[in-house]
Every structure is written in structure tokens, then in C-alpha cells.
Tab-separated table of C-alpha atoms in Angstrom:
chain	number	residue	atom	x	y	z
A	149	MET	CA	-20.596	8.085	-1.891
A	150	SER	CA	-21.004	5.274	0.604
A	151	LEU	CA	-18.767	2.216	0.480
A	152	GLU	CA	-21.747	0.163	-0.665
A	153	MET	CA	-22.354	2.472	-3.641
A	154	LEU	CA	-18.675	2.584	-4.559
A	155	GLU	CA	-18.462	-1.206	-4.364
A	156	ALA	CA	-21.548	-1.652	-6.550
A	157	GLU	CA	-20.238	0.810	-9.153
A	158	SER	CA	-16.842	-0.900	-9.311
A	159	ILE	CA	-18.314	-4.391	-9.604
A	160	HIS	CA	-20.577	-3.153	-12.426
A	161	ILE	CA	-17.505	-1.800	-14.255
A	162	ILE	CA	-15.579	-5.067	-13.812
A	163	ARG	CA	-18.504	-7.129	-15.107
A	164	GLU	CA	-18.954	-4.748	-18.049
A	165	VAL	CA	-15.327	-5.325	-19.036
A	166	ALA	CA	-15.670	-9.100	-18.756
A	167	SER	CA	-18.720	-9.068	-21.026
A	168	GLU	CA	-17.355	-6.654	-23.677
A	169	PHE	CA	-13.686	-7.609	-24.086
A	170	GLU	CA	-11.972	-10.829	-25.144
A	171	ARG	CA	-8.654	-10.711	-23.255
A	172	PRO	CA	-8.767	-8.717	-20.014
A	173	ALA	CA	-5.956	-8.569	-17.465
A	174	LEU	CA	-5.774	-7.092	-13.983
A	175	LEU	CA	-2.631	-5.195	-12.966
A	176	PHE	CA	-1.766	-6.445	-9.495
A	177	SER	CA	1.223	-5.076	-7.600
A	178	GLY	CA	0.319	-6.119	-4.054
A	179	GLY	CA	-0.391	-2.504	-3.122
A	180	LYS	CA	-3.533	-1.426	-1.288
A	181	ASP	CA	-5.446	-0.235	-4.369
A	182	SER	CA	-4.821	-3.400	-6.351
A	183	ILE	CA	-5.706	-5.435	-3.239
A	184	VAL	CA	-9.120	-3.755	-3.114
A	185	MET	CA	-9.550	-4.110	-6.883
A	186	LEU	CA	-8.752	-7.818	-6.672
A	187	ARG	CA	-11.298	-8.219	-3.878
A	188	LEU	CA	-13.938	-6.490	-6.002
A	189	ALA	CA	-13.126	-8.775	-8.942
A	190	GLU	CA	-13.443	-11.768	-6.629
A	191	LYS	CA	-16.903	-10.592	-5.541
A	192	ALA	CA	-17.947	-9.817	-9.125
A	193	PHE	CA	-17.655	-13.437	-10.257
A	194	ARG	CA	-17.711	-15.756	-7.260
A	195	PRO	CA	-18.272	-18.635	-6.865
A	196	ALA	CA	-16.874	-18.810	-10.417
A	197	PRO	CA	-13.152	-18.144	-10.892
A	198	MET	CA	-12.002	-14.758	-12.190
A	199	PRO	CA	-12.038	-14.831	-16.014
A	200	PHE	CA	-8.691	-13.070	-16.442
A	201	ALA	CA	-5.057	-13.245	-15.419
A	202	LEU	CA	-3.161	-10.970	-13.049
A	203	VAL	CA	-0.160	-9.025	-14.356
A	204	HIS	CA	2.636	-7.531	-12.288
A	205	VAL	CA	5.293	-5.305	-13.820
A	206	ASP	CA	8.282	-6.071	-11.592
A	207	THR	CA	10.990	-3.402	-11.536
A	208	GLY	CA	13.363	-5.695	-9.655
A	209	HIS	CA	13.514	-2.991	-6.978
A	210	ASN	CA	10.273	-3.819	-5.202
A	211	PHE	CA	9.900	-4.161	-1.442
A	212	PRO	CA	10.368	-7.846	-0.501
A	213	GLU	CA	7.376	-7.698	1.862
A	214	VAL	CA	5.106	-6.700	-1.009
A	215	LEU	CA	6.317	-9.484	-3.302
A	216	GLU	CA	5.810	-12.002	-0.514
A	217	TYR	CA	2.253	-10.770	-0.022
A	218	ARG	CA	1.609	-10.839	-3.792
A	219	ASP	CA	2.619	-14.480	-4.104
A	220	LYS	CA	0.641	-15.468	-1.017
A	221	ARG	CA	-2.548	-13.809	-2.283
A	222	VAL	CA	-2.202	-15.328	-5.752
A	223	ALA	CA	-1.781	-18.792	-4.224
A	224	GLU	CA	-4.861	-18.298	-2.036
A	225	LEU	CA	-7.042	-17.430	-5.032
A	226	GLY	CA	-5.488	-19.941	-7.420
A	227	VAL	CA	-5.306	-17.378	-10.225
A	228	ARG	CA	-2.740	-17.072	-13.001
A	229	LEU	CA	-0.011	-14.479	-12.420
A	230	ILE	CA	2.099	-13.100	-15.270
A	231	VAL	CA	5.234	-11.303	-14.071
A	232	ALA	CA	6.712	-8.874	-16.592
A	233	SER	CA	10.299	-8.029	-15.665
A	234	VAL	CA	11.932	-4.639	-16.211
A	235	GLN	CA	15.305	-6.394	-15.841
A	236	ASP	CA	14.396	-8.577	-18.823
A	237	SER	CA	13.590	-5.421	-20.816
A	238	ILE	CA	16.990	-3.976	-19.885
A	239	ASP	CA	18.789	-7.214	-20.809
A	240	ALA	CA	16.988	-7.311	-24.168
A	241	GLY	CA	17.977	-3.738	-24.943
A	242	ARG	CA	14.382	-2.523	-24.919
A	243	VAL	CA	15.173	0.120	-22.281
A	244	VAL	CA	18.327	1.658	-20.835
A	245	GLU	CA	19.043	1.631	-17.112
A	246	GLN	CA	19.118	5.140	-15.673
A	247	THR	CA	22.177	6.369	-13.820
A	248	GLY	CA	22.825	9.190	-11.403
A	249	ARG	CA	21.560	10.338	-8.052
A	250	ARG	CA	17.866	10.100	-8.915
A	251	ALA	CA	18.058	6.969	-11.074
A	252	SER	CA	14.900	4.866	-10.903
A	253	ARG	CA	13.330	2.043	-12.838
A	254	ASN	CA	9.852	3.433	-12.301
A	255	ARG	CA	9.616	5.086	-15.704
A	256	LEU	CA	11.099	2.042	-17.433
A	257	GLN	CA	7.968	0.080	-16.518
A	258	THR	CA	6.109	1.657	-19.434
A	259	THR	CA	7.932	-0.341	-22.110
A	260	THR	CA	7.700	-3.566	-20.101
A	261	LEU	CA	3.967	-3.089	-19.611
A	262	LEU	CA	3.295	-2.376	-23.283
A	263	ASP	CA	5.392	-5.392	-24.276
A	264	VAL	CA	3.445	-7.788	-22.044
A	265	ILE	CA	0.138	-6.351	-23.310
A	266	ALA	CA	1.274	-6.955	-26.896
A	267	GLU	CA	2.707	-10.415	-26.166
A	268	HIS	CA	-0.511	-11.704	-24.604
A	269	ARG	CA	-2.778	-9.618	-26.857
A	270	PHE	CA	-4.629	-8.084	-23.913
A	271	ASP	CA	-7.329	-5.710	-25.151
A	272	VAL	CA	-8.042	-4.240	-21.717
A	273	ALA	CA	-6.116	-3.881	-18.467
A	274	PHE	CA	-7.612	-3.024	-15.087
A	275	GLY	CA	-5.602	-0.479	-13.106
A	276	GLY	CA	-5.967	0.762	-9.538
A	277	ALA	CA	-5.617	4.504	-10.219
A	278	ARG	CA	-7.911	6.936	-8.393
A	279	ARG	CA	-8.829	10.471	-9.417
A	280	ASP	CA	-7.895	11.928	-6.034
A	281	GLU	CA	-4.215	10.930	-6.416
A	282	GLU	CA	-3.091	14.016	-8.333
A	283	LYS	CA	-4.053	16.385	-11.170
A	284	ALA	CA	-3.308	14.132	-14.149
A	285	ARG	CA	-5.398	11.333	-12.638
A	286	ALA	CA	-8.308	13.735	-12.146
A	287	LYS	CA	-8.573	14.070	-15.950
A	288	GLU	CA	-8.782	10.320	-16.435
A	289	ARG	CA	-11.875	8.555	-17.712
A	290	ILE	CA	-12.937	5.249	-16.144
A	291	PHE	CA	-12.423	3.648	-19.584
A	292	SER	CA	-9.157	5.188	-20.761
A	293	PHE	CA	-8.455	4.724	-24.450
A	294	ARG	CA	-4.858	3.975	-25.530
A	295	ASP	CA	-3.773	4.076	-29.173
A	296	ASP	CA	-1.749	1.461	-31.050
A	297	LEU	CA	1.431	2.845	-29.433
A	298	GLY	CA	-0.085	2.524	-25.957
A	299	GLN	CA	-0.282	6.299	-25.587
A	300	TRP	CA	-2.911	8.341	-23.752
A	301	ASP	CA	-4.220	11.527	-25.358
A	302	PRO	CA	-6.867	13.545	-23.479
A	303	ARG	CA	-8.341	14.680	-26.820
A	304	ASN	CA	-9.093	11.081	-27.820
A	305	GLN	CA	-10.949	10.057	-24.677
A	306	ARG	CA	-14.596	9.068	-24.996
A	307	PRO	CA	-17.604	10.634	-23.213
A	308	GLU	CA	-18.984	8.591	-20.297
A	309	LEU	CA	-22.639	9.464	-19.861
A	310	TRP	CA	-24.986	7.613	-17.498
A	311	ASN	CA	-22.402	4.842	-16.971
A	312	LEU	CA	-22.455	3.979	-20.668
A	313	PHE	CA	-18.976	3.093	-21.897
A	314	ASN	CA	-17.636	3.020	-25.459
A	315	THR	CA	-15.610	-0.204	-25.657
A	316	ARG	CA	-14.876	-0.246	-29.389
A	317	ILE	CA	-11.230	-0.493	-30.363
A	318	ARG	CA	-9.233	-1.410	-33.448
A	319	PRO	CA	-6.561	-4.137	-33.499
A	320	GLY	CA	-3.477	-2.983	-31.616
A	321	GLU	CA	-5.377	-0.496	-29.457
A	322	HIS	CA	-6.454	-1.218	-25.900
A	323	ILE	CA	-8.322	0.246	-22.966
A	324	ARG	CA	-7.140	0.829	-19.394
A	325	VAL	CA	-10.052	0.566	-16.993
A	326	PHE	CA	-9.984	2.115	-13.523
A	327	PRO	CA	-12.789	0.705	-11.323
A	328	LEU	CA	-11.575	2.755	-8.323
A	329	SER	CA	-11.735	6.105	-10.141
A	330	ASN	CA	-14.292	7.590	-7.750
A	331	TRP	CA	-12.687	6.204	-4.595
A	332	THR	CA	-10.411	8.162	-2.290
A	333	GLU	CA	-7.473	6.962	-0.211
A	334	LEU	CA	-9.772	7.143	2.807
A	335	ASP	CA	-12.429	5.027	1.044
A	336	VAL	CA	-9.805	2.385	0.235
A	337	TRP	CA	-8.727	2.093	3.870
A	338	ARG	CA	-12.308	2.027	5.136
A	339	TYR	CA	-13.048	-0.798	2.713
A	340	ILE	CA	-9.936	-2.692	3.811
A	341	GLY	CA	-11.111	-2.301	7.394
A	342	ARG	CA	-14.697	-3.293	6.654
A	343	ASP	CA	-13.740	-6.428	4.705
A	344	GLU	CA	-10.785	-7.194	7.013
A	345	LEU	CA	-8.397	-7.478	4.073
A	346	GLU	CA	-4.776	-8.371	4.717
A	347	VAL	CA	-2.196	-5.897	3.405
A	348	PRO	CA	1.628	-5.956	3.322
A	349	PRO	CA	3.109	-5.109	6.734
A	350	ILE	CA	4.985	-2.044	5.448
A	351	TYR	CA	1.677	-0.140	5.414
A	352	PHE	CA	1.844	-0.169	9.222
A	353	ALA	CA	4.341	1.582	11.498
A	354	HIS	CA	7.652	-0.254	11.832
A	355	ARG	CA	11.297	0.507	12.476
A	356	ARG	CA	13.373	1.015	9.307
A	357	ARG	CA	16.714	2.531	8.388
A	358	VAL	CA	16.036	5.572	6.210
A	359	PHE	CA	17.759	8.683	4.881
A	360	GLU	CA	16.258	12.013	3.872
A	361	ARG	CA	16.452	13.158	0.258
A	362	ASP	CA	14.551	16.126	-1.173
A	363	GLY	CA	12.311	16.200	1.881
A	364	MET	CA	11.416	12.496	1.637
A	365	LEU	CA	12.458	9.485	3.720
A	366	LEU	CA	13.883	6.806	1.455
A	367	ALA	CA	14.670	3.312	2.708
A	368	GLU	CA	18.255	2.152	2.918
A	369	ASN	CA	18.380	-0.353	0.071
A	370	PRO	CA	20.886	-2.163	-2.159
A	371	TYR	CA	19.886	-0.227	-5.295
A	372	GLN	CA	20.986	3.299	-4.393
A	373	SER	CA	23.525	4.926	-2.103
A	374	PRO	CA	22.981	7.955	0.102
A	375	ASP	CA	25.169	10.982	-0.517
A	376	PRO	CA	27.838	11.701	2.125
A	377	SER	CA	25.571	14.445	3.500
A	378	GLU	CA	22.564	12.104	3.762
A	379	VAL	CA	22.700	10.449	7.162
A	380	VAL	CA	21.115	7.010	7.532
A	381	SER	CA	19.197	6.613	10.772
A	382	GLU	CA	16.479	4.385	12.179
A	383	ALA	CA	12.947	5.773	12.435
A	384	THR	CA	9.388	4.588	12.982
A	385	VAL	CA	7.719	4.902	9.595
A	386	ARG	CA	5.083	3.431	7.338
A	387	TYR	CA	4.312	3.581	3.622
A	388	ARG	CA	1.184	5.195	2.184
A	389	THR	CA	1.895	3.712	-1.239
A	390	VAL	CA	4.273	1.008	-2.441
A	391	GLY	CA	6.403	0.828	-5.556
A	392	ASP	CA	10.042	1.044	-6.574
A	393	MET	CA	12.181	1.294	-3.422
A	394	THR	CA	14.367	3.974	-5.008
A	395	CYS	CA	11.570	6.537	-5.385
A	396	THR	CA	8.918	5.604	-2.823
A	397	GLY	CA	9.163	7.555	0.403
A	398	ALA	CA	8.078	6.567	3.892
A	399	VAL	CA	6.228	8.836	6.299
A	400	LEU	CA	6.806	9.166	10.021
A	401	SER	CA	3.896	7.404	11.670
A	402	GLY	CA	2.840	5.439	14.703
A	403	ALA	CA	-0.211	3.867	13.005
A	404	GLN	CA	-0.329	0.200	14.044
A	405	THR	CA	-3.842	-0.733	12.888
A	406	VAL	CA	-6.217	0.003	10.015
A	407	ALA	CA	-8.239	2.187	12.400
A	408	ASP	CA	-5.096	4.198	13.156
A	409	ILE	CA	-4.412	4.653	9.436
A	410	ILE	CA	-7.998	5.766	8.765
A	411	GLN	CA	-7.657	8.428	11.444
A	412	GLU	CA	-4.285	9.512	10.055
A	413	VAL	CA	-5.493	9.722	6.435
A	414	ALA	CA	-8.640	11.596	7.452
A	415	THR	CA	-6.563	14.425	8.916
A	416	THR	CA	-3.719	14.707	6.391
A	417	ARG	CA	-3.560	17.607	3.932
A	418	ILE	CA	-1.026	16.052	1.548
A	419	THR	CA	-1.904	13.515	-1.145
A	420	GLU	CA	-0.173	10.160	-0.924
A	421	ARG	CA	1.765	10.734	-4.160
A	422	GLY	CA	2.797	14.227	-3.136
A	423	ALA	CA	4.055	12.854	0.166
A	424	THR	CA	5.738	9.665	-0.992
A	425	ARG	CA	6.623	9.556	-4.698
A	426	ALA	CA	9.876	11.238	-5.704
A	427	ASP	CA	9.238	10.722	-9.424
A	428	ASP	CA	6.018	12.759	-9.225
A	429	ARG	CA	7.811	15.714	-7.649
A	430	THR	CA	9.924	16.572	-10.668
A	431	SER	CA	7.118	18.749	-12.031
A	432	GLU	CA	3.332	19.052	-11.871
A	433	ALA	CA	3.216	17.469	-15.324
A	434	ALA	CA	5.398	14.444	-14.443
A	435	MET	CA	2.544	11.957	-14.229
A	436	GLU	CA	0.789	13.343	-17.310
A	437	ASP	CA	4.008	13.035	-19.326
A	438	ARG	CA	4.300	9.366	-18.374
A	439	LYS	CA	0.619	8.717	-19.135
A	440	ARG	CA	1.147	10.049	-22.658
A	441	GLU	CA	4.005	7.561	-23.065
A	442	GLY	CA	1.776	4.655	-22.034
A	443	TYR	CA	2.321	4.632	-18.267
A	444	PHE	CA	-0.301	3.111	-15.940
């Protein structure tokens, strides 16, 4: 599909949500997919303001550059941002901090997300997931039904024929909506280039101290320590996706511009999650397991 067709489809989906639901929210992390989704939402309603708040589930282990970009973009648009803190969930005893070599707060986000949805009574949440990311995402509907426990069950998903969406839910249930379902990583970068969208600088090649773990380059950070056998060195890297610093890997790259990234993505054979997300490498079913628990 052309960028124009993808854009039109996504804007139609966003407007459909705004007309059918009472309390929408848009999950905005400051990553490239949510940046594009926010731009589409801006186009869907301008010159009127967006009729929903932005929500960020903050693990407390995010890249500082991404948080800085998030706050800058929110200020530019003058929209409401709700930050749901994983640290607050830990302090309240809602979740337990993981320990060990592969400890990460990534999975703990599920409880924090479901709590903020319940607190603000959101009946729908926009997410930036795409079907090309990995196998569990490929099963996903555009309108993804979640039960009163926030869980996803493939057997309970609704048919989507001719862009007709079933939006009926009972109290306590909600829908996750993915306007970028039919986009690819390459489409996202072409759209960023076409609309000249600003993105966090860590998407471009830069020098960073990293260490290799399980075939991935993890950033030296205050939240985890390399093993004695894991040597920290400086390399020229960039990030294909952004998330928790403890499980998001960098890739060796010299891409300095969006055009460079488009060329790089067009020739790669590895999905961005397969290349950069340690938590999705535990098994082929890792993402599907988390979706069933209520993950994004």
C-alpha cells in the first residue's frame, strides 16, 4: 500500500474510535511508531485539539533522550499527558521487582497499564503495534478486544470485514486499537521522512558505551551490571526501537539521516524486535504470553 493509502486508513480508524467510544487514550512512549500515530491523530482532528489524553507507562529505566523528546512533543501540541509509573506499582506492592542477570521491568508494565486504564476508566487505548513486528502481532486484529481482566484471547477476537469494526463492550472491558497494523517498519520511516518528523536522537548513529549479552549490544546503564566476562567498549550504534534500557539492544550502524535508515531497513533480513529486544528472545511465544496477560 502507498503511504497515502496507509495514512487514510489509519486516520479513518482514529476517527472511528473517537466517534464510537467515550474515553479514548493514546499510548505515547516517544518511540517512532507512537510518533507517527500521534501525527496521524493530529491530522485526524486539526484544527481542533485531539479529543483524548496521551498515556505513557514509564518503567523508570527509559532512555533519557526519549523522555526529553516526549515532554517536548507534548508541550508543542498542548495535550494532556498521563504518566503511569512502574516504580509506583512496585512501591504499592502491585508488582515485584525482578532480580538476576536478565531482570527487567518490561513485563511489569502490564499491571501499571491496566491500573491506569481502570483508574481513568478508559474504554479504548490506541497502541503503535504493527503486524510485521513478529508472529504474535501478526494474529492481532486492528480492534483488539480485552476482557475485564485486560487479557487478550485469540478466540474472542471479532471479525473485521470491509473495515467494519465491532466496538461493543461491557463495563470493565476495553479495546486496544492499532491504527498502524498494516504498516511496516519501512513504511514508518518513509512517513517520518516525508512529513519531516523529529525523532529522538538515539535512532541515529552515535557513539555509546555498550556490552554484548546474548548476541545483543546493551547500553552501559545504572540499572544493570555487565558480567566480568562482558567487556564494555565504545561503538557507533543506533536503536531500531526504544524501550527499557535493560532489554533494548542497539545495532551497529552508521546511519546519520532518515534516508540512511530507510536504506538500511530496506536491506535488513531481521525484524526490529528480533534484533533488539532481549525479552522477545526467550521463546517464540514470549510476546503472545504477555499479550494474554494484558500487555500492549
